[in-house]
């Protein structure tokens, strides 16, 4: 993890939140990152200590952040949103024409499979 943080230009969090990953990126993590590095979080907000993130962004410890998730998704975060080195896409990073087209196509396949074969494709139990 130390090598990853100190050498990466981009650190992207994409996993499922488990207790062991809560707060995995904290103030110490940002201190290890290059001041030209970016952090991207499309996983779970709790993986990053948001107070430490804001501090690192303001102090220039990292170059910027791209966030699809953050602590207060319901009300937003004015301080975070006011920073010039942050891009926020709250739960809309998949809102492209191609992504939505593929979702609709997959939904259609599932409906047809259920109606014709009484099964659902890609079912998760």
PDB file of C-alpha atoms in Angstrom:
ATOM      1  CA  UNK A   1       0.000   0.000   0.000  1.00  0.00           C
ATOM      2  CA  UNK A   2       2.840   2.422   0.811  1.00  0.00           C
ATOM      3  CA  UNK A   3       4.423   1.821  -2.603  1.00  0.00           C
ATOM      4  CA  UNK A   4       1.103   2.182  -4.376  1.00  0.00           C
ATOM      5  CA  UNK A   5       0.358   5.492  -2.673  1.00  0.00           C
ATOM      6  CA  UNK A   6       3.831   6.966  -3.134  1.00  0.00           C
ATOM      7  CA  UNK A   7       4.283   6.026  -6.806  1.00  0.00           C
ATOM      8  CA  UNK A   8       0.788   6.282  -8.319  1.00  0.00           C
ATOM      9  CA  UNK A   9      -0.456   9.206 -10.369  1.00  0.00           C
ATOM     10  CA  UNK A  10      -4.042   8.032  -9.843  1.00  0.00           C
ATOM     11  CA  UNK A  11      -5.421   6.018  -6.923  1.00  0.00           C
ATOM     12  CA  UNK A  12      -8.869   4.636  -7.716  1.00  0.00           C
ATOM     13  CA  UNK A  13     -11.138   3.012  -5.145  1.00  0.00           C
ATOM     14  CA  UNK A  14     -13.576   0.613  -6.764  1.00  0.00           C
ATOM     15  CA  UNK A  15     -14.319  -2.089  -4.199  1.00  0.00           C
ATOM     16  CA  UNK A  16     -17.125  -3.025  -1.885  1.00  0.00           C
ATOM     17  CA  UNK A  17     -16.981  -1.549   1.598  1.00  0.00           C
ATOM     18  CA  UNK A  18     -16.002  -4.022   4.270  1.00  0.00           C
ATOM     19  CA  UNK A  19     -15.085  -3.137   7.836  1.00  0.00           C
ATOM     20  CA  UNK A  20     -11.420  -3.647   7.004  1.00  0.00           C
ATOM     21  CA  UNK A  21     -11.577  -0.993   4.261  1.00  0.00           C
ATOM     22  CA  UNK A  22     -13.377   1.681   6.263  1.00  0.00           C
ATOM     23  CA  UNK A  23     -11.053   4.686   6.456  1.00  0.00           C
ATOM     24  CA  UNK A  24      -8.376   2.934   4.408  1.00  0.00           C
ATOM     25  CA  UNK A  25      -7.382   6.313   2.938  1.00  0.00           C
ATOM     26  CA  UNK A  26      -6.612   8.710   5.779  1.00  0.00           C
ATOM     27  CA  UNK A  27      -4.348  11.690   6.511  1.00  0.00           C
ATOM     28  CA  UNK A  28      -1.245   9.474   6.540  1.00  0.00           C
ATOM     29  CA  UNK A  29      -2.219   8.085   3.134  1.00  0.00           C
ATOM     30  CA  UNK A  30      -2.471  11.570   1.636  1.00  0.00           C
ATOM     31  CA  UNK A  31       0.932  12.506   3.071  1.00  0.00           C
ATOM     32  CA  UNK A  32       2.458   9.534   1.218  1.00  0.00           C
ATOM     33  CA  UNK A  33       0.876  10.443  -2.119  1.00  0.00           C
ATOM     34  CA  UNK A  34       2.597  12.616  -4.722  1.00  0.00           C
ATOM     35  CA  UNK A  35       1.433  16.209  -4.793  1.00  0.00           C
ATOM     36  CA  UNK A  36       0.569  15.601  -8.461  1.00  0.00           C
ATOM     37  CA  UNK A  37      -1.596  12.553  -7.710  1.00  0.00           C
ATOM     38  CA  UNK A  38      -5.360  12.273  -7.936  1.00  0.00           C
ATOM     39  CA  UNK A  39      -7.685  10.098  -5.869  1.00  0.00           C
ATOM     40  CA  UNK A  40     -10.843   8.705  -7.435  1.00  0.00           C
ATOM     41  CA  UNK A  41     -13.599   7.100  -5.385  1.00  0.00           C
ATOM     42  CA  UNK A  42     -16.416   5.259  -7.144  1.00  0.00           C
ATOM     43  CA  UNK A  43     -16.759   2.713  -4.340  1.00  0.00           C
ATOM     44  CA  UNK A  44     -17.998   3.780  -0.900  1.00  0.00           C
ATOM     45  CA  UNK A  45     -17.601   7.115   0.873  1.00  0.00           C
ATOM     46  CA  UNK A  46     -16.424   5.510   4.123  1.00  0.00           C
ATOM     47  CA  UNK A  47     -13.234   4.306   2.432  1.00  0.00           C
ATOM     48  CA  UNK A  48     -11.845   7.871   2.594  1.00  0.00           C
ATOM     49  CA  UNK A  49     -11.565  10.047   5.677  1.00  0.00           C
ATOM     50  CA  UNK A  50     -13.305  13.061   4.149  1.00  0.00           C
ATOM     51  CA  UNK A  51     -11.883  15.543   6.659  1.00  0.00           C
ATOM     52  CA  UNK A  52      -8.381  14.364   5.753  1.00  0.00           C
ATOM     53  CA  UNK A  53      -9.248  14.533   2.050  1.00  0.00           C
ATOM     54  CA  UNK A  54     -10.398  18.143   2.277  1.00  0.00           C
ATOM     55  CA  UNK A  55      -7.286  19.053   4.237  1.00  0.00           C
ATOM     56  CA  UNK A  56      -4.992  17.322   1.705  1.00  0.00           C
ATOM     57  CA  UNK A  57      -6.719  19.084  -1.180  1.00  0.00           C
ATOM     58  CA  UNK A  58      -6.459  22.500   0.470  1.00  0.00           C
ATOM     59  CA  UNK A  59      -2.790  22.011   1.441  1.00  0.00           C
ATOM     60  CA  UNK A  60      -1.846  20.729  -2.006  1.00  0.00           C
ATOM     61  CA  UNK A  61      -0.745  17.330  -0.698  1.00  0.00           C
ATOM     62  CA  UNK A  62      -2.578  15.858  -3.706  1.00  0.00           C
ATOM     63  CA  UNK A  63      -3.564  17.470  -7.001  1.00  0.00           C
ATOM     64  CA  UNK A  64      -7.244  16.597  -6.942  1.00  0.00           C
ATOM     65  CA  UNK A  65     -10.103  14.207  -6.409  1.00  0.00           C
ATOM     66  CA  UNK A  66     -12.869  12.667  -8.491  1.00  0.00           C
ATOM     67  CA  UNK A  67     -15.745  11.513  -6.312  1.00  0.00           C
ATOM     68  CA  UNK A  68     -18.859   9.567  -7.194  1.00  0.00           C
ATOM     69  CA  UNK A  69     -19.492   9.143  -3.460  1.00  0.00           C
ATOM     70  CA  UNK A  70     -18.889  11.297  -0.403  1.00  0.00           C
ATOM     71  CA  UNK A  71     -20.039  11.464   3.216  1.00  0.00           C
ATOM     72  CA  UNK A  72     -23.358  13.309   2.945  1.00  0.00           C
ATOM     73  CA  UNK A  73     -24.848  12.197  -0.357  1.00  0.00           C
ATOM     74  CA  UNK A  74     -28.331  13.392   0.615  1.00  0.00           C
ATOM     75  CA  UNK A  75     -27.458  17.017   1.364  1.00  0.00           C
ATOM     76  CA  UNK A  76     -24.157  17.420  -0.456  1.00  0.00           C
ATOM     77  CA  UNK A  77     -21.027  18.984   0.948  1.00  0.00           C
ATOM     78  CA  UNK A  78     -20.518  22.686   0.246  1.00  0.00           C
ATOM     79  CA  UNK A  79     -16.891  22.736   1.377  1.00  0.00           C
ATOM     80  CA  UNK A  80     -15.948  19.809  -0.832  1.00  0.00           C
ATOM     81  CA  UNK A  81     -17.932  21.163  -3.775  1.00  0.00           C
ATOM     82  CA  UNK A  82     -16.314  24.593  -3.441  1.00  0.00           C
ATOM     83  CA  UNK A  83     -12.816  23.254  -4.105  1.00  0.00           C
ATOM     84  CA  UNK A  84     -11.462  23.846  -7.615  1.00  0.00           C
ATOM     85  CA  UNK A  85      -9.516  20.580  -7.593  1.00  0.00           C
ATOM     86  CA  UNK A  86     -12.551  18.318  -7.034  1.00  0.00           C
ATOM     87  CA  UNK A  87     -14.977  16.804  -9.529  1.00  0.00           C
ATOM     88  CA  UNK A  88     -18.159  15.417  -7.973  1.00  0.00           C
ATOM     89  CA  UNK A  89     -20.493  13.085  -9.860  1.00  0.00           C
ATOM     90  CA  UNK A  90     -22.796  11.798  -7.099  1.00  0.00           C
ATOM     91  CA  UNK A  91     -23.951   8.392  -8.276  1.00  0.00           C
ATOM     92  CA  UNK A  92     -24.123   9.555 -11.869  1.00  0.00           C
ATOM     93  CA  UNK A  93     -20.799   8.420 -13.260  1.00  0.00           C
ATOM     94  CA  UNK A  94     -22.683   5.761 -15.220  1.00  0.00           C
ATOM     95  CA  UNK A  95     -25.096   8.287 -16.722  1.00  0.00           C
ATOM     96  CA  UNK A  96     -23.750   8.137 -20.241  1.00  0.00           C
ATOM     97  CA  UNK A  97     -25.826   7.283 -23.270  1.00  0.00           C
ATOM     98  CA  UNK A  98     -23.888   4.065 -23.871  1.00  0.00           C
ATOM     99  CA  UNK A  99     -24.085   2.927 -20.240  1.00  0.00           C
ATOM    100  CA  UNK A 100     -27.833   3.557 -20.030  1.00  0.00           C
ATOM    101  CA  UNK A 101     -28.385   1.898 -23.421  1.00  0.00           C
ATOM    102  CA  UNK A 102     -26.537  -1.206 -22.217  1.00  0.00           C
ATOM    103  CA  UNK A 103     -28.540  -1.246 -18.974  1.00  0.00           C
ATOM    104  CA  UNK A 104     -31.809  -1.081 -20.901  1.00  0.00           C
ATOM    105  CA  UNK A 105     -30.624  -3.835 -23.236  1.00  0.00           C
ATOM    106  CA  UNK A 106     -29.709  -6.052 -20.267  1.00  0.00           C
ATOM    107  CA  UNK A 107     -33.076  -5.363 -18.637  1.00  0.00           C
ATOM    108  CA  UNK A 108     -34.831  -6.378 -21.845  1.00  0.00           C
ATOM    109  CA  UNK A 109     -32.838  -9.616 -22.028  1.00  0.00           C
ATOM    110  CA  UNK A 110     -33.785 -10.421 -18.446  1.00  0.00           C
ATOM    111  CA  UNK A 111     -37.482  -9.778 -19.077  1.00  0.00           C
ATOM    112  CA  UNK A 112     -37.481 -11.958 -22.201  1.00  0.00           C
ATOM    113  CA  UNK A 113     -35.561 -14.746 -20.447  1.00  0.00           C
ATOM    114  CA  UNK A 114     -38.061 -14.720 -17.602  1.00  0.00           C
ATOM    115  CA  UNK A 115     -41.109 -14.692 -19.890  1.00  0.00           C
ATOM    116  CA  UNK A 116     -39.760 -17.337 -22.290  1.00  0.00           C
ATOM    117  CA  UNK A 117     -37.738 -19.589 -19.993  1.00  0.00           C
ATOM    118  CA  UNK A 118     -38.878 -18.643 -16.485  1.00  0.00           C
ATOM    119  CA  UNK A 119     -35.342 -17.662 -15.488  1.00  0.00           C
ATOM    120  CA  UNK A 120     -33.468 -14.464 -14.834  1.00  0.00           C
ATOM    121  CA  UNK A 121     -30.022 -13.809 -16.276  1.00  0.00           C
ATOM    122  CA  UNK A 122     -27.338 -12.472 -13.940  1.00  0.00           C
ATOM    123  CA  UNK A 123     -29.409 -13.190 -10.862  1.00  0.00           C
ATOM    124  CA  UNK A 124     -27.706 -12.474  -7.557  1.00  0.00           C
ATOM    125  CA  UNK A 125     -28.997 -14.198  -4.433  1.00  0.00           C
TER     126      UNK A 125
END
